[in-house]
Amino acid sequence: MTLHFLRMTDTYSDKSAVYADIVADLRNHPDRQIFYLVPDHMKFDMEVQVLEAIQGLAKGEEVSDGASGMMRLQVMSFERLAWLLLKADWPHDKQALSSVGTMMLLRKVLHDLFDELKLYRGEFNKIGFLSELADLFHELEMGNIDPDSLDEILAQEDPQVSSLKARQVDKLKELAMIYRAYEAEQGRFTLASHAVYQALDEYIRSEDMSQVRVVIDGFYRFTARQLQVIEAFLLKVPKLEVILTADRAYRQSGPAWDDLFTITGEAYHQVYALAKSHDIPVADDQFAGPNTAYAPAFAGLDEYLRQRNRQGQPNEPKGTADLANHLEIWKCESPYVESEQVANKIYQLVASGRYRYKDIQILTRDVDKYRYQILPYLEQNEIPYFIDNAESMQRHPLSRFLDSLYRIWRYNWRYQDVFNLLRSELLMPLAYLEAEDRQNGQKAFRRVVDQTENVVLKNGYEGRRFWQSDYEWSYLELDDQGQKIAREADQVIEEEANRLKNFLFNSLDPLFKTWESSLPTKEALTTFYRTLEKLGIPQQVLNWRDDLIDAGDLELARHHEQAWQEFVQILDEYVLLFAEEDFSVELFFDLIQVAFREAKYSIVPPSLDSVSISGLDSQRSSAKPVTFVLGLTRQSLPRQYENHSLFSDEDRDMISQGLTDLQSLAASTRQKTLNEAFIAYKTFLSAYNKLYISYPYNELGEKTSNISPFLDQVRQAYGLEEKLHSSQNLVLQAHEEVHLGNWRSQVHHLASKLSLAKMRREQLPASYASLYQQVKALRQTHPEIKKVLAGLDYSNQVKNLPADLAQALYGQPLFTSVSQLELFNKDPFSYYLVYGLRLRERERMQLDPIQTGNYYHGLLQAFFDRVLKDRIAIEDLSADRVYSLLKDLVAQALEDEANTIFTTSARFSWMNHSLNRTLYQVIQQIIRQQRVTKPRIRANELSFGLAGNSQNNLPAYELSLTEGQSVFLRGRIDRLDTWQYEGIDYLQVVDYKSSKQSYQFRHIYEGLSLQLFAYAQVALRADQGGEGAEVFGTFHQLVSDQVRPIKKEADFQGTALETMPKNYQLTGYYLADLDLLQAIDPTTDEKESSLSYPYKWNKNFVLKKDAYGLNRQEWTWLLDFVDDKIRQTAQAILEGEIALAPLRQDKESLYIPSLQYPLNAIACFDPVDGGNRYRDWGLTANDRQTFFQEIQQALEEKGALDDERS
């Protein structure tokens, strides 16, 4: 019995001597059995490496009984060895619990100990705590620390030292109590992982091992359980060899804190101490030979890295000049640029013929983070890859289905939960599930789900009552008589949505009723599983698997199998532990979600030729010819570790002091931090020919990143230069440091350069000429290139419609509204999209500004119509009478189907209360205006050109166009007030708005603010005020809850009284007639501003000049100009103008559909594109004088100027 160590470093890692000795041993001893033990996750790679090396050495030699000599060499992990040796005595009546099964068992234990718990009584049902507890107990089990050992350690502590110490001991004692109960329960139910090691240890000590030789390779550290097995081997086998990465022996003591090989040195010392404790001879250490695959420069780097971490200054690095030929440091603009350049470089290396894909590996600290950046570029270059990082099952449709199923039950059929379940596509009617062509059936089901979602969103169907079979959904509009009116397609959508609703409710509701009753767990889960079978869930998973097998994607097909097996395992374990307890829906589905989050798909071994992708922390069997290291920033190396265990660092220190040589805890945060230098060492020597290390100086959505200090030290020591890789589109230079991949990458890069050159009107750099010719030559074999190059000359230009097509589209004569014409004047293409093609986003039941405005308008109309009908003088209405009237009208309004949104939830009910409060304030202010001013409300919601027989309906406002064409305007005037003064009837048009309006003459000039002036023309033409009517003004009345500034409490009442009328003042343009203004609002004294109108008196009732008071001549010009602008706009529409020409928004905030979501995706307006340009404003100076000069000139040119209105 002897112990042998083989020490090595990365560049001195030739194990040929060991392999040769194994071959000789097998040849000379026909009964020899050799166990070559390696870490479990490295088993495949190490087995290939060891067997290939030994077969190479044994080639041409006769190894006793031939091929069976190789069969006597077994490369395996400790766990696999246990199964091999113990298979005859394996306890088949017990099963190993999954990590989630362990959490279930812990929950059972905590429930049984509930009355004895103090600190953790409230945690027994919390998944996070159960997970932390499972991790802690697994650590204790693998550390060979049983409950008795923990109790003995705690018994030695004096809690009287301090209150802090007492709390620490109390916490640890309670955890120890839980641990003891857990161990007892685990022994009854399951085969624990640590029990496998215990059984292996006992087997080795009891069996004859005289013909067994053990080699242990690839480990950085050993758990206490592994050390226990190693001790057994030391006592029983004639020779045990341990191969470790270390450049010195650690026999007298473990490594110093600053030693590079802190972890591996400690492993060396532990094994050595075990041998000496049993007086087992330890042979002199052997040192591996030089690995000739490494370039000589890496040997110097190896020596430098080993010296750097030890106390004292390291020697000058060797081979500084040569290393630059093998190590490149890339500073990249972003992870995307970094990933693209790495993928392209890999393509170049393989295309050169010097490397194969299997010679290349990619390392990164966070594989999940870089997965979505690097994989698209690898696929673009058609590079095969293997990710040595198991993917979580959390995104599998089965996980989504189960989570949504629980949430539908738990949260009463919420919209998002229902459609998450439907879009998992695991539950669907049999007509789609059993369709002959499953793909077409799946497409049809998706279409029905999308259309059903439209029905739900439009009507706000949320909650169980809307999904019941006896509730009929409606997707159709109702006419005035309550009859459904719709297209045939809408009727089909309504019918299909109701069928899907009934199917879903009838499928799930019986299951949900069982969850609401008190059933034993076994019965509840049996019902649950049978329901899933009845609904075809397992069959759908099998369908997906079979389809993928037929498509040749075996790996993804296995994913579906594994996900279903994971679910079934959770069911089995839950029933095993809680069979007779009452079923807890919440706990079960919490555990289901943890299970799918923690479960990983099994990793399929890589293909014979593929690039491997793995994490920096993962152990690798050997270096590769080429390594790319991504994301090596200050944040990633060294990593900042945090302690998330239930044992604090202080707890670990206390417990560690009482442990034996065969007991241990997991590495502490301090040990992990010290080991970062070793990880850097393994990373920098992970390639033996070419090493490319990159880091982004701009992280995605994060602050600027800096280079890793470990890498920066190497850079400075060797004088290496960083190569900058920036975005391809930022700088156009003749010479750039870029790497191009296959033809797709080349086209992508060339297209960006050509586009940039075109935009800047520059020539393509000469250095790209050959690439351009090369890409053009590929057009025949790759048709995609033709489309890409043709796209560079594409300009997003819009051609006008032929006049006959425009008239067929919009109708002739043209029936439209003023607001529609205003949209055309903002951008003709937006008018075409909205009113020509009639594109609109799907309807949603939500309280948007349009619906709020409709609610306000409806109630204001109803209120004043009631007042006028009852012949009540508005100015005489009291506050109580207003409140009573409004309350009745609100109750009636809520019965209207258009306002059902206010009854769907408490939130919308509160919003309705807020709207009603605003209306009450506005009505009070309108009444105040009626009391202090002369005009009286003559009509509310005065319609013109709209269908209906109401007495308030007026004919459409008609204007003649060229060639006998006409435009008919329709609309609704919110309020028309009149007042007679000196024999003239004055009209004021009032429009209700929920936000403050801006008044600019250039808006009128461009045709953006025509509405109120057109309404005034309608009122004049209808002659609502009698003979000789004139316009007094066009105003907006604010309908909005106003925030009043309060500087101090004492000012509250005064501030409210003073500011409220001002906030609700009519705003707009008015007739600046001094006598008329004094008469219309006699309450305003000199040097005061009117609280009702937008004007102010100076001394002696001299009107203060402003932009809003217009004289009679200006009103005449303005109204004539508005009529002419309407004619021009309507003429342009009928002539087919649809130019994509939105007004420039320098200081404006205009709503232009072609620039906003969702229509911007159709318009694709791009000001960089030569075919797209913003339209400049026609009126450069936004002042009154300029405006009237321009419109006067325009009217004169058209011969439309009249001195007086006829």
Short mmCIF file of C-alpha atoms in Angstrom, two decimals, residues 904-1138:
data_model
loop_
_atom_site.label_atom_id
_atom_site.label_comp_id
_atom_site.label_asym_id
_atom_site.label_seq_id
_atom_site.Cartn_x
_atom_site.Cartn_y
_atom_site.Cartn_z
CA THR A 904 -65.68 45.89 -14.27
CA SER A 905 -63.38 46.57 -11.32
CA ALA A 906 -62.89 48.67 -8.21
CA ARG A 907 -60.12 50.56 -9.98
CA PHE A 908 -62.36 51.66 -12.83
CA SER A 909 -65.12 52.45 -10.37
CA TRP A 910 -62.78 54.83 -8.57
CA MET A 911 -61.78 56.40 -11.90
CA ASN A 912 -65.46 56.93 -12.67
CA HIS A 913 -65.87 58.70 -9.34
CA SER A 914 -62.91 60.94 -10.24
CA LEU A 915 -64.43 61.78 -13.64
CA ASN A 916 -67.77 62.62 -12.03
CA ARG A 917 -66.10 64.91 -9.52
CA THR A 918 -64.39 66.74 -12.40
CA LEU A 919 -67.70 67.08 -14.22
CA TYR A 920 -69.30 68.54 -11.12
CA GLN A 921 -66.56 71.18 -10.87
CA VAL A 922 -66.80 72.03 -14.58
CA ILE A 923 -70.59 72.38 -14.49
CA GLN A 924 -70.30 74.63 -11.46
CA GLN A 925 -67.90 76.87 -13.38
CA ILE A 926 -70.11 76.91 -16.48
CA ILE A 927 -73.03 77.98 -14.27
CA ARG A 928 -70.82 80.69 -12.78
CA GLN A 929 -69.99 81.91 -16.30
CA GLN A 930 -73.69 81.94 -17.17
CA ARG A 931 -74.37 84.09 -14.11
CA VAL A 932 -71.77 86.77 -14.83
CA THR A 933 -71.82 86.86 -18.66
CA LYS A 934 -74.60 87.49 -21.18
CA PRO A 935 -74.46 84.58 -23.68
CA ARG A 936 -76.82 81.69 -22.98
CA ILE A 937 -76.62 78.07 -24.02
CA ARG A 938 -78.73 77.63 -27.12
CA ALA A 939 -77.80 74.08 -28.17
CA ASN A 940 -75.75 71.12 -26.93
CA GLU A 941 -74.11 68.49 -29.14
CA LEU A 942 -75.38 70.21 -32.25
CA SER A 943 -74.77 67.69 -35.05
CA PHE A 944 -74.39 68.44 -38.72
CA GLY A 945 -74.12 65.95 -41.54
CA LEU A 946 -74.68 62.97 -39.22
CA ALA A 947 -77.33 60.28 -39.58
CA GLY A 948 -80.36 60.52 -37.35
CA ASN A 949 -83.57 62.46 -36.98
CA SER A 950 -82.76 64.52 -33.90
CA GLN A 951 -83.95 68.10 -33.98
CA ASN A 952 -80.35 69.09 -33.25
CA ASN A 953 -79.18 67.63 -36.55
CA LEU A 954 -78.21 70.10 -39.26
CA PRO A 955 -77.32 69.43 -42.89
CA ALA A 956 -73.71 68.77 -43.80
CA TYR A 957 -71.52 71.80 -44.46
CA GLU A 958 -70.98 71.73 -48.22
CA LEU A 959 -68.16 73.41 -50.13
CA SER A 960 -67.73 73.25 -53.87
CA LEU A 961 -64.50 71.98 -55.43
CA THR A 962 -63.23 72.00 -59.01
CA GLU A 963 -64.75 69.97 -61.83
CA GLY A 964 -68.15 69.86 -60.15
CA GLN A 965 -66.90 68.00 -57.10
CA SER A 966 -67.94 68.77 -53.53
CA VAL A 967 -66.90 68.11 -49.97
CA PHE A 968 -69.47 67.58 -47.24
CA LEU A 969 -68.34 68.12 -43.67
CA ARG A 970 -69.91 66.37 -40.72
CA GLY A 971 -69.36 66.89 -37.04
CA ARG A 972 -70.83 67.82 -33.70
CA ILE A 973 -70.62 71.21 -31.97
CA ASP A 974 -70.32 70.63 -28.25
CA ARG A 975 -72.07 73.82 -27.28
CA LEU A 976 -73.46 76.84 -29.07
CA ASP A 977 -74.14 79.99 -27.03
CA THR A 978 -75.94 83.09 -28.34
CA TRP A 979 -76.65 86.65 -27.19
CA GLN A 980 -78.27 89.60 -28.88
CA TYR A 981 -76.60 92.98 -28.57
CA GLU A 982 -77.69 96.12 -30.38
CA GLY A 983 -79.82 94.11 -32.77
CA ILE A 984 -77.11 91.65 -33.71
CA ASP A 985 -77.09 88.00 -32.63
CA TYR A 986 -73.61 87.01 -31.51
CA LEU A 987 -72.56 83.35 -31.56
CA GLN A 988 -69.88 81.67 -29.53
CA VAL A 989 -68.81 78.11 -30.29
CA VAL A 990 -67.54 76.12 -27.31
CA ASP A 991 -65.61 72.86 -27.59
CA TYR A 992 -64.91 70.75 -24.51
CA LYS A 993 -61.31 69.56 -24.09
CA SER A 994 -59.71 67.44 -21.38
CA SER A 995 -56.33 69.17 -21.72
CA LYS A 996 -55.15 72.72 -22.21
CA GLN A 997 -54.89 73.82 -25.83
CA SER A 998 -52.25 75.94 -27.51
CA TYR A 999 -53.23 78.65 -30.00
CA GLN A 1000 -50.83 79.40 -32.81
CA PHE A 1001 -51.52 81.18 -36.05
CA ARG A 1002 -49.17 78.84 -37.91
CA HIS A 1003 -51.41 75.93 -36.89
CA ILE A 1004 -54.31 77.65 -38.63
CA TYR A 1005 -52.14 78.46 -41.63
CA GLU A 1006 -51.07 74.83 -42.05
CA GLY A 1007 -54.64 73.60 -41.59
CA LEU A 1008 -54.12 71.96 -38.21
CA SER A 1009 -56.61 74.11 -36.26
CA LEU A 1010 -59.65 74.51 -38.50
CA GLN A 1011 -62.33 72.82 -36.44
CA LEU A 1012 -63.80 75.63 -34.35
CA PHE A 1013 -63.76 78.08 -37.24
CA ALA A 1014 -65.54 75.58 -39.48
CA TYR A 1015 -68.08 75.03 -36.69
CA ALA A 1016 -68.62 78.80 -36.59
CA GLN A 1017 -69.32 78.76 -40.32
CA VAL A 1018 -71.83 75.94 -39.80
CA ALA A 1019 -73.59 77.97 -37.09
CA LEU A 1020 -73.66 81.09 -39.26
CA ARG A 1021 -75.00 79.19 -42.26
CA ALA A 1022 -77.69 77.56 -40.15
CA ASP A 1023 -78.46 81.05 -38.81
CA GLN A 1024 -79.21 79.76 -35.37
CA GLY A 1025 -79.22 83.27 -33.97
CA GLY A 1026 -81.50 84.95 -36.49
CA GLU A 1027 -80.77 87.69 -39.06
CA GLY A 1028 -77.48 89.55 -38.94
CA ALA A 1029 -75.64 87.00 -36.85
CA GLU A 1030 -71.92 87.40 -36.20
CA VAL A 1031 -69.27 85.29 -34.54
CA PHE A 1032 -68.21 86.54 -31.13
CA GLY A 1033 -65.65 83.82 -30.54
CA THR A 1034 -64.51 80.23 -30.83
CA PHE A 1035 -63.46 78.81 -27.47
CA HIS A 1036 -62.27 75.73 -25.68
CA GLN A 1037 -63.75 74.85 -22.30
CA LEU A 1038 -61.36 72.82 -20.15
CA VAL A 1039 -62.91 69.66 -18.68
CA SER A 1040 -60.25 68.47 -16.29
CA ASP A 1041 -59.53 68.27 -12.59
CA GLN A 1042 -57.19 71.14 -11.79
CA VAL A 1043 -54.32 71.10 -9.31
CA ARG A 1044 -54.39 74.27 -7.22
CA PRO A 1045 -51.10 75.52 -5.69
CA ILE A 1046 -51.31 75.96 -1.94
CA LYS A 1047 -48.40 77.82 -0.36
CA LYS A 1048 -49.71 77.69 3.19
CA GLU A 1049 -52.71 76.24 4.94
CA ALA A 1050 -54.28 79.60 5.66
CA ASP A 1051 -54.44 80.36 1.94
CA PHE A 1052 -56.43 77.26 1.01
CA GLN A 1053 -59.93 78.70 0.77
CA GLY A 1054 -58.79 81.94 -0.82
CA THR A 1055 -56.62 80.20 -3.34
CA ALA A 1056 -59.43 77.87 -4.32
CA LEU A 1057 -61.90 80.69 -4.88
CA GLU A 1058 -59.45 82.83 -6.81
CA THR A 1059 -57.86 80.26 -9.06
CA MET A 1060 -60.69 77.89 -9.93
CA PRO A 1061 -62.61 80.29 -12.24
CA LYS A 1062 -59.37 81.29 -13.94
CA ASN A 1063 -58.49 77.65 -14.53
CA TYR A 1064 -61.83 77.05 -16.28
CA GLN A 1065 -61.74 80.26 -18.32
CA LEU A 1066 -62.85 79.99 -21.95
CA THR A 1067 -59.75 80.13 -24.16
CA GLY A 1068 -59.55 80.90 -27.85
CA TYR A 1069 -60.17 83.76 -30.31
CA TYR A 1070 -62.77 86.49 -29.76
CA LEU A 1071 -64.16 89.64 -31.42
CA ALA A 1072 -62.19 92.60 -30.08
CA ASP A 1073 -65.09 95.11 -29.91
CA LEU A 1074 -64.67 97.28 -26.78
CA ASP A 1075 -68.35 98.06 -26.23
CA LEU A 1076 -69.31 94.47 -26.88
CA LEU A 1077 -66.72 93.16 -24.40
CA GLN A 1078 -67.86 95.55 -21.64
CA ALA A 1079 -71.44 94.50 -22.23
CA ILE A 1080 -70.83 90.76 -22.46
CA ASP A 1081 -68.99 90.55 -19.11
CA PRO A 1082 -70.01 93.57 -17.00
CA THR A 1083 -68.39 92.08 -13.87
CA THR A 1084 -64.85 92.80 -15.10
CA ASP A 1085 -63.58 96.20 -14.02
CA GLU A 1086 -60.71 98.21 -15.48
CA LYS A 1087 -57.22 96.86 -14.82
CA GLU A 1088 -58.75 93.39 -14.39
CA SER A 1089 -58.71 90.22 -16.39
CA SER A 1090 -61.98 88.57 -17.22
CA LEU A 1091 -62.47 85.31 -15.33
CA SER A 1092 -64.62 84.00 -18.17
CA TYR A 1093 -62.85 85.18 -21.35
CA PRO A 1094 -59.19 85.49 -22.41
CA TYR A 1095 -58.89 89.30 -22.31
CA LYS A 1096 -57.77 91.97 -19.84
CA TRP A 1097 -58.61 95.65 -19.41
CA ASN A 1098 -55.97 98.28 -18.91
CA LYS A 1099 -56.68 101.66 -17.38
CA ASN A 1100 -59.83 103.41 -18.68
CA PHE A 1101 -61.06 100.16 -20.23
CA VAL A 1102 -58.38 100.12 -22.87
CA LEU A 1103 -58.10 96.56 -24.13
CA LYS A 1104 -54.72 94.99 -23.51
CA LYS A 1105 -53.24 93.87 -26.80
CA ASP A 1106 -52.99 90.14 -27.30
CA ALA A 1107 -52.96 87.62 -30.14
CA TYR A 1108 -56.47 86.36 -29.55
CA GLY A 1109 -58.62 89.45 -30.02
CA LEU A 1110 -59.49 89.88 -33.72
CA ASN A 1111 -61.34 92.75 -35.40
CA ARG A 1112 -64.26 92.16 -37.77
CA GLN A 1113 -62.11 92.35 -40.89
CA GLU A 1114 -59.67 89.79 -39.49
CA TRP A 1115 -62.56 87.48 -38.63
CA THR A 1116 -63.80 87.77 -42.21
CA TRP A 1117 -60.37 86.94 -43.63
CA LEU A 1118 -59.91 84.11 -41.16
CA LEU A 1119 -63.24 82.41 -41.92
CA ASP A 1120 -62.73 82.79 -45.67
CA PHE A 1121 -59.22 81.34 -45.34
CA VAL A 1122 -60.53 78.36 -43.38
CA ASP A 1123 -63.11 77.62 -46.08
CA ASP A 1124 -60.42 77.85 -48.73
CA LYS A 1125 -58.05 75.60 -46.74
CA ILE A 1126 -60.79 73.01 -46.45
CA ARG A 1127 -61.33 73.14 -50.22
CA GLN A 1128 -57.58 72.75 -50.91
CA THR A 1129 -57.30 69.82 -48.54
CA ALA A 1130 -60.35 68.02 -49.88
CA GLN A 1131 -59.17 68.59 -53.47
CA ALA A 1132 -55.77 67.08 -52.68
CA ILE A 1133 -57.42 64.03 -51.13
CA LEU A 1134 -59.61 63.39 -54.17
CA GLU A 1135 -56.65 63.88 -56.50
CA GLY A 1136 -54.85 61.00 -54.73
CA GLU A 1137 -52.13 62.82 -52.79
CA ILE A 1138 -50.70 60.50 -50.12
#
